[in-house]
Amino acid sequence: MKALICDEPGRLSVISRPAPVRADDEVLVRIRHVGICGTDFHIFAGKHPFLDYPRVMGHELSGTVEEAPPGSALKRGDPVYIVPYLSCGACHACRKGLTNACQAIRVLGVHCDGGMAEYLSVPERNVVPTGGIALDDAAMIEFLAIGAHGVRRGAIAGEDRVLVTGAGPIGMSAIIFARARGAHVTVMDTREDRLAFAVDRLGANTSLPANASAGTEAMRMTGGDGFDVVIDATGNAIPMQRGFNFLAHGGRYVLLSVVRQDIAFSDPEFHKREATLLASRNAQPEDFAEVVRQMEAGAVPTRALNTHTGRLEDGVKLFADWSRPDTGVIKAILEV
């Protein structure tokens, strides 16, 4: 089979390798679409902290069943998406149902080879029928589930004023699902084009340029109160730390971002607000199901999000092109 492999930072190759052999509890999937996300670009750039090279990337995956175990509800040809988090099922987190925070988690395309290939064999529990969702849209379910999980972690409700910092794809997913819960959403970013897109196409209520006057403007917008919920999707320690300053008293701060370095905040200010700090890691099955529900309801503008497509065999050139900000990529999808 063909596969696109990252040999080392900055170097990709299209290779031929044997197709995987299905284990007894696994489903062999013919991969059809692979979404590319910030994790993949970080791997390509050599910035990912949890990875050994060479690596076949790809964890936003849809395809069709090629072979399933005897007695499985899945059959050859079924359209499916893949939940890319391989949890152990036995650790403390897994026993509590927190499979997204498994102590021994392996993420496809990061800790082990992923789906930028013609075939992938994964545990049956990680393979889910798409229902009525088109396969190219189904390749976007995983990144949208990240935002849906963060919104659920923040217990966002209709009366909340929410600030989403960072208008990349993960921030966009948080906007979509916060709005789906009826919250008033403000989006903050340095890029005017992303702010306009979030308001015009995703339904964000207001935008806030991330500049030196953002703190003053945020207080003006909220009558001096701050935001009930702040969701950080910047992937940068400096704005992550700055985000504490936008919280209302009793507010909740959800970190979708993860960075290598420590972050710090003022303990007196944090206590004065009686604020809550929440990490949000990966997603859980109910978040994937919520994405499907909202897609079926027409609440996810998939055509607007999917800005670039190309073939797996052209991935070496496309990856280099799509990693440049001037190409305007929001979500790029490789067709296999």
mmCIF file of C-alpha atoms in Angstrom:
data_model
loop_
_atom_site.group_PDB
_atom_site.id
_atom_site.type_symbol
_atom_site.label_atom_id
_atom_site.label_comp_id
_atom_site.label_asym_id
_atom_site.label_seq_id
_atom_site.Cartn_x
_atom_site.Cartn_y
_atom_site.Cartn_z
ATOM 1 C CA MET A 1 0.000 0.000 0.000
ATOM 2 C CA LYS A 2 0.987 3.663 -0.371
ATOM 3 C CA ALA A 3 1.728 5.754 2.713
ATOM 4 C CA LEU A 4 2.912 9.296 3.339
ATOM 5 C CA ILE A 5 5.642 9.228 5.971
ATOM 6 C CA CYS A 6 7.484 11.988 7.806
ATOM 7 C CA ASP A 7 11.059 10.690 7.744
ATOM 8 C CA GLU A 8 12.381 13.546 9.870
ATOM 9 C CA PRO A 9 11.409 17.169 10.528
ATOM 10 C CA GLY A 10 10.826 18.938 7.224
ATOM 11 C CA ARG A 11 11.042 15.804 5.045
ATOM 12 C CA LEU A 12 8.141 13.710 3.773
ATOM 13 C CA SER A 13 8.137 10.719 1.433
ATOM 14 C CA VAL A 14 5.502 8.663 -0.350
ATOM 15 C CA ILE A 15 6.499 5.050 0.265
ATOM 16 C CA SER A 16 5.215 1.557 -0.421
ATOM 17 C CA ARG A 17 4.850 -0.752 2.573
ATOM 18 C CA PRO A 18 2.905 -3.921 3.336
ATOM 19 C CA ALA A 19 -0.742 -3.447 4.215
ATOM 20 C CA PRO A 20 -1.506 -4.146 7.888
ATOM 21 C CA VAL A 21 -2.799 -7.546 8.935
ATOM 22 C CA ARG A 22 -5.977 -7.346 11.020
ATOM 23 C CA ALA A 23 -5.774 -8.708 14.566
ATOM 24 C CA ASP A 24 -8.716 -10.694 15.938
ATOM 25 C CA ASP A 25 -10.277 -7.687 17.719
ATOM 26 C CA GLU A 26 -9.536 -5.185 14.956
ATOM 27 C CA VAL A 27 -11.219 -3.775 11.872
ATOM 28 C CA LEU A 28 -9.248 -3.226 8.693
ATOM 29 C CA VAL A 29 -10.298 0.136 7.252
ATOM 30 C CA ARG A 30 -9.713 1.378 3.718
ATOM 31 C CA ILE A 31 -8.819 5.005 4.425
ATOM 32 C CA ARG A 32 -10.573 7.489 2.137
ATOM 33 C CA HIS A 33 -10.005 10.918 3.687
ATOM 34 C CA VAL A 34 -7.416 12.311 6.121
ATOM 35 C CA GLY A 35 -7.798 15.722 7.731
ATOM 36 C CA ILE A 36 -4.577 17.601 8.453
ATOM 37 C CA CYS A 37 -4.375 19.471 11.731
ATOM 38 C CA GLY A 38 -1.954 21.572 13.719
ATOM 39 C CA THR A 39 -0.471 18.441 15.290
ATOM 40 C CA ASP A 40 0.560 17.202 11.854
ATOM 41 C CA PHE A 41 2.137 20.542 10.978
ATOM 42 C CA HIS A 42 3.989 20.504 14.316
ATOM 43 C CA ILE A 43 5.301 17.008 13.543
ATOM 44 C CA PHE A 44 6.409 18.182 10.106
ATOM 45 C CA ALA A 45 8.162 21.170 11.691
ATOM 46 C CA GLY A 46 9.813 19.079 14.422
ATOM 47 C CA LYS A 47 7.928 20.811 17.244
ATOM 48 C CA HIS A 48 5.915 17.923 18.693
ATOM 49 C CA PRO A 49 7.120 16.774 22.148
ATOM 50 C CA PHE A 50 5.757 13.195 22.098
ATOM 51 C CA LEU A 51 7.003 11.744 18.841
ATOM 52 C CA ASP A 52 9.722 9.573 17.347
ATOM 53 C CA TYR A 53 10.598 9.671 13.639
ATOM 54 C CA PRO A 54 9.919 8.279 11.119
ATOM 55 C CA ARG A 55 6.149 8.503 11.549
ATOM 56 C CA VAL A 56 3.097 8.049 9.348
ATOM 57 C CA MET A 57 0.886 10.904 10.498
ATOM 58 C CA GLY A 58 -2.886 11.217 10.323
ATOM 59 C CA HIS A 59 -5.525 10.962 13.037
ATOM 60 C CA GLU A 60 -8.547 12.707 11.459
ATOM 61 C CA LEU A 61 -9.781 9.743 9.478
ATOM 62 C CA SER A 62 -12.723 8.372 7.540
ATOM 63 C CA GLY A 63 -12.993 5.369 5.269
ATOM 64 C CA THR A 64 -14.821 2.146 4.538
ATOM 65 C CA VAL A 65 -14.648 -1.206 6.255
ATOM 66 C CA GLU A 66 -12.459 -3.650 4.369
ATOM 67 C CA GLU A 67 -12.622 -6.516 6.845
ATOM 68 C CA ALA A 68 -14.274 -6.917 10.265
ATOM 69 C CA PRO A 69 -14.215 -9.672 12.915
ATOM 70 C CA PRO A 70 -16.763 -12.476 12.628
ATOM 71 C CA GLY A 71 -19.997 -11.468 14.337
ATOM 72 C CA SER A 72 -19.222 -7.740 14.142
ATOM 73 C CA ALA A 73 -22.025 -5.269 13.467
ATOM 74 C CA LEU A 74 -19.694 -3.760 10.874
ATOM 75 C CA LYS A 75 -19.533 -5.208 7.380
ATOM 76 C CA ARG A 76 -17.380 -4.700 4.307
ATOM 77 C CA GLY A 77 -18.108 -1.386 2.596
ATOM 78 C CA ASP A 78 -19.627 0.369 5.632
ATOM 79 C CA PRO A 79 -18.641 4.070 5.798
ATOM 80 C CA VAL A 80 -16.925 4.805 9.115
ATOM 81 C CA TYR A 81 -14.863 7.327 11.027
ATOM 82 C CA ILE A 82 -12.057 6.426 13.393
ATOM 83 C CA VAL A 83 -11.634 7.554 16.987
ATOM 84 C CA PRO A 84 -7.827 7.866 17.059
ATOM 85 C CA TYR A 85 -7.227 7.503 20.806
ATOM 86 C CA LEU A 86 -6.063 3.994 21.681
ATOM 87 C CA SER A 87 -6.721 3.658 25.410
ATOM 88 C CA CYS A 88 -5.580 0.777 27.602
ATOM 89 C CA GLY A 89 -8.957 0.169 29.265
ATOM 90 C CA ALA A 90 -7.312 -0.819 32.548
ATOM 91 C CA CYS A 91 -5.743 2.278 34.156
ATOM 92 C CA HIS A 92 -7.398 4.461 36.794
ATOM 93 C CA ALA A 93 -8.684 6.975 34.220
ATOM 94 C CA CYS A 94 -10.063 4.277 31.910
ATOM 95 C CA ARG A 95 -11.833 2.544 34.797
ATOM 96 C CA LYS A 96 -13.583 5.849 35.496
ATOM 97 C CA GLY A 97 -14.596 6.176 31.853
ATOM 98 C CA LEU A 98 -12.033 8.910 31.143
ATOM 99 C CA THR A 99 -10.513 7.108 28.178
ATOM 100 C CA ASN A 100 -9.397 10.437 26.695
ATOM 101 C CA ALA A 101 -7.016 10.813 29.652
ATOM 102 C CA CYS A 102 -5.755 7.221 29.679
ATOM 103 C CA GLN A 103 -2.412 6.975 31.455
ATOM 104 C CA ALA A 104 -1.010 4.853 28.618
ATOM 105 C CA ILE A 105 -2.850 6.476 25.722
ATOM 106 C CA ARG A 106 -1.523 6.103 22.204
ATOM 107 C CA VAL A 107 -2.801 8.519 19.575
ATOM 108 C CA LEU A 108 -2.753 7.385 15.970
ATOM 109 C CA GLY A 109 -0.261 9.380 13.931
ATOM 110 C CA VAL A 110 1.600 10.531 17.049
ATOM 111 C CA HIS A 111 2.594 7.657 19.343
ATOM 112 C CA CYS A 112 2.128 5.085 16.571
ATOM 113 C CA ASP A 113 1.630 5.201 12.830
ATOM 114 C CA GLY A 114 -1.595 6.800 11.676
ATOM 115 C CA GLY A 115 -3.858 6.954 8.679
ATOM 116 C CA MET A 116 -1.970 8.758 5.909
ATOM 117 C CA ALA A 117 -2.011 5.416 4.129
ATOM 118 C CA GLU A 118 -4.369 3.289 2.106
ATOM 119 C CA TYR A 119 -5.216 0.911 4.959
ATOM 120 C CA LEU A 120 -5.245 0.996 8.745
ATOM 121 C CA SER A 121 -6.165 -1.724 11.241
ATOM 122 C CA VAL A 122 -7.539 -0.508 14.573
ATOM 123 C CA PRO A 123 -9.537 -1.942 17.494
ATOM 124 C CA GLU A 124 -13.206 -2.407 16.648
ATOM 125 C CA ARG A 125 -14.287 -0.073 19.476
ATOM 126 C CA ASN A 126 -12.479 2.777 17.683
ATOM 127 C CA VAL A 127 -14.424 2.353 14.432
ATOM 128 C CA VAL A 128 -17.800 4.117 14.255
ATOM 129 C CA PRO A 129 -20.388 4.179 11.436
ATOM 130 C CA THR A 130 -20.802 7.638 9.906
ATOM 131 C CA GLY A 131 -24.571 7.393 9.595
ATOM 132 C CA GLY A 132 -25.633 9.963 7.045
ATOM 133 C CA ILE A 133 -22.432 12.003 7.205
ATOM 134 C CA ALA A 134 -20.449 12.204 3.948
ATOM 135 C CA LEU A 135 -16.987 10.649 4.170
ATOM 136 C CA ASP A 136 -15.133 13.898 3.466
ATOM 137 C CA ASP A 137 -17.099 15.606 6.247
ATOM 138 C CA ALA A 138 -16.525 12.611 8.543
ATOM 139 C CA ALA A 139 -12.766 13.269 8.343
ATOM 140 C CA MET A 140 -13.452 16.495 10.264
ATOM 141 C CA ILE A 141 -15.364 14.894 13.144
ATOM 142 C CA GLU A 142 -12.276 14.403 15.340
ATOM 143 C CA PHE A 143 -11.050 17.995 15.376
ATOM 144 C CA LEU A 144 -14.591 19.224 15.943
ATOM 145 C CA ALA A 145 -14.922 16.791 18.861
ATOM 146 C CA ILE A 146 -11.931 18.491 20.518
ATOM 147 C CA GLY A 147 -13.863 21.753 20.644
ATOM 148 C CA ALA A 148 -17.074 20.023 21.673
ATOM 149 C CA HIS A 149 -15.250 18.394 24.592
ATOM 150 C CA GLY A 150 -13.768 21.719 25.719
ATOM 151 C CA VAL A 151 -17.191 23.344 25.620
ATOM 152 C CA ARG A 152 -18.618 20.497 27.678
ATOM 153 C CA ARG A 153 -15.722 20.739 30.147
ATOM 154 C CA GLY A 154 -16.552 24.407 30.574
ATOM 155 C CA ALA A 155 -20.214 23.570 31.272
ATOM 156 C CA ILE A 156 -21.203 26.346 28.869
ATOM 157 C CA ALA A 157 -24.849 27.356 28.950
ATOM 158 C CA GLY A 158 -27.040 29.850 27.149
ATOM 159 C CA GLU A 159 -26.548 32.640 29.662
ATOM 160 C CA ASP A 160 -22.754 32.538 29.455
ATOM 161 C CA ARG A 161 -20.540 35.115 27.812
ATOM 162 C CA VAL A 162 -17.680 33.164 26.261
ATOM 163 C CA LEU A 163 -14.322 34.337 24.958
ATOM 164 C CA VAL A 164 -12.491 31.993 22.579
ATOM 165 C CA THR A 165 -8.853 33.006 22.145
ATOM 166 C CA GLY A 166 -7.251 31.669 18.981
ATOM 167 C CA ALA A 167 -9.257 31.336 15.772
ATOM 168 C CA GLY A 168 -7.528 28.325 14.273
ATOM 169 C CA PRO A 169 -9.537 25.164 13.548
ATOM 170 C CA ILE A 170 -9.706 24.083 17.217
ATOM 171 C CA GLY A 171 -10.836 27.541 18.313
ATOM 172 C CA MET A 172 -13.379 27.497 15.501
ATOM 173 C CA SER A 173 -14.743 24.181 16.743
ATOM 174 C CA ALA A 174 -15.157 25.678 20.222
ATOM 175 C CA ILE A 175 -17.053 28.627 18.713
ATOM 176 C CA ILE A 176 -19.411 26.295 16.846
ATOM 177 C CA PHE A 177 -20.324 24.232 19.895
ATOM 178 C CA ALA A 178 -20.531 27.156 22.313
ATOM 179 C CA ARG A 179 -22.954 28.827 19.923
ATOM 180 C CA ALA A 180 -24.883 25.553 19.623
ATOM 181 C CA ARG A 181 -25.495 25.814 23.369
ATOM 182 C CA GLY A 182 -26.817 29.353 22.945
ATOM 183 C CA ALA A 183 -23.865 31.191 24.518
ATOM 184 C CA HIS A 184 -22.805 34.685 23.452
ATOM 185 C CA VAL A 185 -19.375 34.144 21.889
ATOM 186 C CA THR A 186 -16.541 36.601 21.334
ATOM 187 C CA VAL A 187 -13.515 35.452 19.350
ATOM 188 C CA MET A 188 -10.030 36.935 19.779
ATOM 189 C CA ASP A 189 -7.128 36.537 17.378
ATOM 190 C CA THR A 190 -4.338 38.533 15.738
ATOM 191 C CA ARG A 191 -5.627 37.777 12.231
ATOM 192 C CA GLU A 192 -8.424 39.973 10.940
ATOM 193 C CA ASP A 193 -9.375 37.421 8.259
ATOM 194 C CA ARG A 194 -9.908 34.705 10.871
ATOM 195 C CA LEU A 195 -11.992 37.062 13.026
ATOM 196 C CA ALA A 196 -14.189 37.936 10.055
ATOM 197 C CA PHE A 197 -14.607 34.261 9.148
ATOM 198 C CA ALA A 198 -15.586 33.361 12.709
ATOM 199 C CA VAL A 199 -18.302 36.028 12.755
ATOM 200 C CA ASP A 200 -19.552 35.675 9.177
ATOM 201 C CA ARG A 201 -19.431 31.879 8.779
ATOM 202 C CA LEU A 202 -19.371 30.364 12.276
ATOM 203 C CA GLY A 203 -21.855 32.594 14.067
ATOM 204 C CA ALA A 204 -19.556 34.228 16.624
ATOM 205 C CA ASN A 205 -21.361 37.265 18.010
ATOM 206 C CA THR A 206 -18.415 39.652 18.259
ATOM 207 C CA SER A 207 -14.690 39.774 17.609
ATOM 208 C CA LEU A 208 -11.785 41.213 19.566
ATOM 209 C CA PRO A 209 -8.405 41.903 17.948
ATOM 210 C CA ALA A 210 -5.572 40.505 20.063
ATOM 211 C CA ASN A 211 -3.606 43.708 20.516
ATOM 212 C CA ALA A 212 -2.345 45.865 23.371
ATOM 213 C CA SER A 213 -5.809 47.309 24.060
ATOM 214 C CA ALA A 214 -7.614 43.941 24.116
ATOM 215 C CA GLY A 215 -7.912 43.888 27.920
ATOM 216 C CA THR A 216 -9.495 47.328 28.076
ATOM 217 C CA GLU A 217 -11.824 46.532 25.195
ATOM 218 C CA ALA A 218 -12.851 43.215 26.778
ATOM 219 C CA MET A 219 -13.861 44.994 29.970
ATOM 220 C CA ARG A 220 -15.797 47.566 27.963
ATOM 221 C CA MET A 221 -17.612 44.806 26.066
ATOM 222 C CA THR A 222 -18.618 43.049 29.295
ATOM 223 C CA GLY A 223 -19.484 46.120 31.353
ATOM 224 C CA GLY A 224 -16.351 45.634 33.439
ATOM 225 C CA ASP A 225 -17.270 42.075 34.447
ATOM 226 C CA GLY A 226 -15.115 39.892 32.210
ATOM 227 C CA PHE A 227 -16.206 36.644 30.562
ATOM 228 C CA ASP A 228 -17.971 33.751 32.256
ATOM 229 C CA VAL A 229 -15.885 31.272 30.280
ATOM 230 C CA VAL A 230 -12.569 31.727 28.499
ATOM 231 C CA ILE A 231 -11.396 28.982 26.143
ATOM 232 C CA ASP A 232 -7.774 29.123 25.030
ATOM 233 C CA ALA A 233 -6.919 27.597 21.645
ATOM 234 C CA THR A 234 -3.796 29.621 20.869
ATOM 235 C CA GLY A 235 -1.104 27.025 21.512
ATOM 236 C CA ASN A 236 1.109 29.786 22.878
ATOM 237 C CA ALA A 237 2.114 30.260 26.532
ATOM 238 C CA ILE A 238 1.985 34.061 26.510
ATOM 239 C CA PRO A 239 -1.683 34.418 25.501
ATOM 240 C CA MET A 240 -2.533 31.405 27.672
ATOM 241 C CA GLN A 241 -1.260 33.325 30.692
ATOM 242 C CA ARG A 242 -2.939 36.513 29.535
ATOM 243 C CA GLY A 243 -6.269 34.706 29.360
ATOM 244 C CA PHE A 244 -6.621 34.666 33.146
ATOM 245 C CA ASN A 245 -7.106 38.439 33.026
ATOM 246 C CA PHE A 246 -10.291 38.135 30.952
ATOM 247 C CA LEU A 247 -12.151 35.980 33.493
ATOM 248 C CA ALA A 248 -15.197 37.227 35.350
ATOM 249 C CA HIS A 249 -15.542 36.517 39.055
ATOM 250 C CA GLY A 250 -16.675 32.900 39.309
ATOM 251 C CA GLY A 251 -15.412 32.320 35.771
ATOM 252 C CA ARG A 252 -14.108 29.142 34.180
ATOM 253 C CA TYR A 253 -10.924 28.917 32.120
ATOM 254 C CA VAL A 254 -10.628 25.969 29.727
ATOM 255 C CA LEU A 255 -7.218 25.189 28.232
ATOM 256 C CA LEU A 256 -7.603 23.426 24.910
ATOM 257 C CA SER A 257 -3.996 24.362 24.188
ATOM 258 C CA VAL A 258 -0.995 22.455 25.450
ATOM 259 C CA VAL A 259 2.537 23.862 25.426
ATOM 260 C CA ARG A 260 5.930 22.535 26.497
ATOM 261 C CA GLN A 261 6.717 25.265 29.013
ATOM 262 C CA ASP A 262 5.209 26.146 32.383
ATOM 263 C CA ILE A 263 2.486 28.766 32.576
ATOM 264 C CA ALA A 264 1.963 31.085 35.546
ATOM 265 C CA PHE A 265 -0.837 33.241 36.917
ATOM 266 C CA SER A 266 -1.464 35.599 39.804
ATOM 267 C CA ASP A 267 -2.721 33.535 42.717
ATOM 268 C CA PRO A 268 -4.376 36.507 44.495
ATOM 269 C CA GLU A 269 -6.288 37.425 41.345
ATOM 270 C CA PHE A 270 -7.269 33.811 40.731
ATOM 271 C CA HIS A 271 -8.542 33.402 44.302
ATOM 272 C CA LYS A 272 -10.272 36.760 44.308
ATOM 273 C CA ARG A 273 -12.295 35.622 41.324
ATOM 274 C CA GLU A 274 -12.820 32.106 42.735
ATOM 275 C CA ALA A 275 -12.036 30.998 39.221
ATOM 276 C CA THR A 276 -11.898 27.432 37.919
ATOM 277 C CA LEU A 277 -9.058 26.173 35.718
ATOM 278 C CA LEU A 278 -9.786 23.189 33.468
ATOM 279 C CA ALA A 279 -7.589 21.183 31.149
ATOM 280 C CA SER A 280 -9.329 19.692 28.119
ATOM 281 C CA ARG A 281 -7.621 16.702 26.512
ATOM 282 C CA ASN A 282 -8.740 14.901 23.355
ATOM 283 C CA ALA A 283 -12.437 13.957 23.380
ATOM 284 C CA GLN A 284 -14.792 11.238 24.544
ATOM 285 C CA PRO A 285 -17.333 9.168 22.583
ATOM 286 C CA GLU A 286 -20.196 11.446 23.601
ATOM 287 C CA ASP A 287 -18.311 14.417 22.100
ATOM 288 C CA PHE A 288 -17.967 12.595 18.773
ATOM 289 C CA ALA A 289 -21.679 11.809 18.931
ATOM 290 C CA GLU A 290 -22.464 15.469 19.611
ATOM 291 C CA VAL A 291 -20.479 16.482 16.525
ATOM 292 C CA VAL A 292 -22.474 14.047 14.396
ATOM 293 C CA ARG A 293 -25.750 15.365 15.836
ATOM 294 C CA GLN A 294 -24.803 18.959 15.073
ATOM 295 C CA MET A 295 -23.611 18.026 11.577
ATOM 296 C CA GLU A 296 -26.916 16.298 10.900
ATOM 297 C CA ALA A 297 -28.740 19.383 12.203
ATOM 298 C CA GLY A 298 -26.813 21.603 9.784
ATOM 299 C CA ALA A 299 -25.081 23.532 12.573
ATOM 300 C CA VAL A 300 -21.552 22.803 11.300
ATOM 301 C CA PRO A 301 -20.559 24.700 8.112
ATOM 302 C CA THR A 302 -18.439 21.877 6.733
ATOM 303 C CA ARG A 303 -18.126 23.334 3.232
ATOM 304 C CA ALA A 304 -16.692 26.552 4.650
ATOM 305 C CA LEU A 305 -14.266 24.735 6.953
ATOM 306 C CA ASN A 306 -12.907 22.387 4.278
ATOM 307 C CA THR A 307 -10.863 24.914 2.306
ATOM 308 C CA HIS A 308 -8.224 22.707 0.640
ATOM 309 C CA THR A 309 -8.138 19.174 -0.739
ATOM 310 C CA GLY A 310 -5.522 17.104 -2.533
ATOM 311 C CA ARG A 311 -4.341 13.569 -3.188
ATOM 312 C CA LEU A 312 -2.224 11.529 -0.792
ATOM 313 C CA GLU A 313 0.403 10.915 -3.472
ATOM 314 C CA ASP A 314 0.835 14.698 -3.853
ATOM 315 C CA GLY A 315 1.215 15.139 -0.099
ATOM 316 C CA VAL A 316 4.937 15.950 -0.128
ATOM 317 C CA LYS A 317 4.378 19.185 -2.057
ATOM 318 C CA LEU A 318 0.963 19.947 -0.593
ATOM 319 C CA PHE A 319 2.189 19.728 2.991
ATOM 320 C CA ALA A 320 4.886 22.310 2.360
ATOM 321 C CA ASP A 321 2.372 24.594 0.635
ATOM 322 C CA TRP A 322 -0.406 24.205 3.178
ATOM 323 C CA SER A 323 1.905 24.902 6.130
ATOM 324 C CA ARG A 324 2.326 28.505 4.911
ATOM 325 C CA PRO A 325 -0.157 30.973 6.491
ATOM 326 C CA ASP A 326 -0.590 32.842 3.210
ATOM 327 C CA THR A 327 -2.347 29.854 1.633
ATOM 328 C CA GLY A 328 -5.388 30.520 3.855
ATOM 329 C CA VAL A 329 -5.841 26.919 4.977
ATOM 330 C CA ILE A 330 -8.482 26.294 7.605
ATOM 331 C CA LYS A 331 -8.950 22.551 7.150
ATOM 332 C CA ALA A 332 -7.031 20.653 4.466
ATOM 333 C CA ILE A 333 -8.026 17.095 3.610
ATOM 334 C CA LEU A 334 -6.045 14.484 1.740
ATOM 335 C CA GLU A 335 -8.007 12.080 -0.447
ATOM 336 C CA VAL A 336 -6.720 8.511 -0.475
#
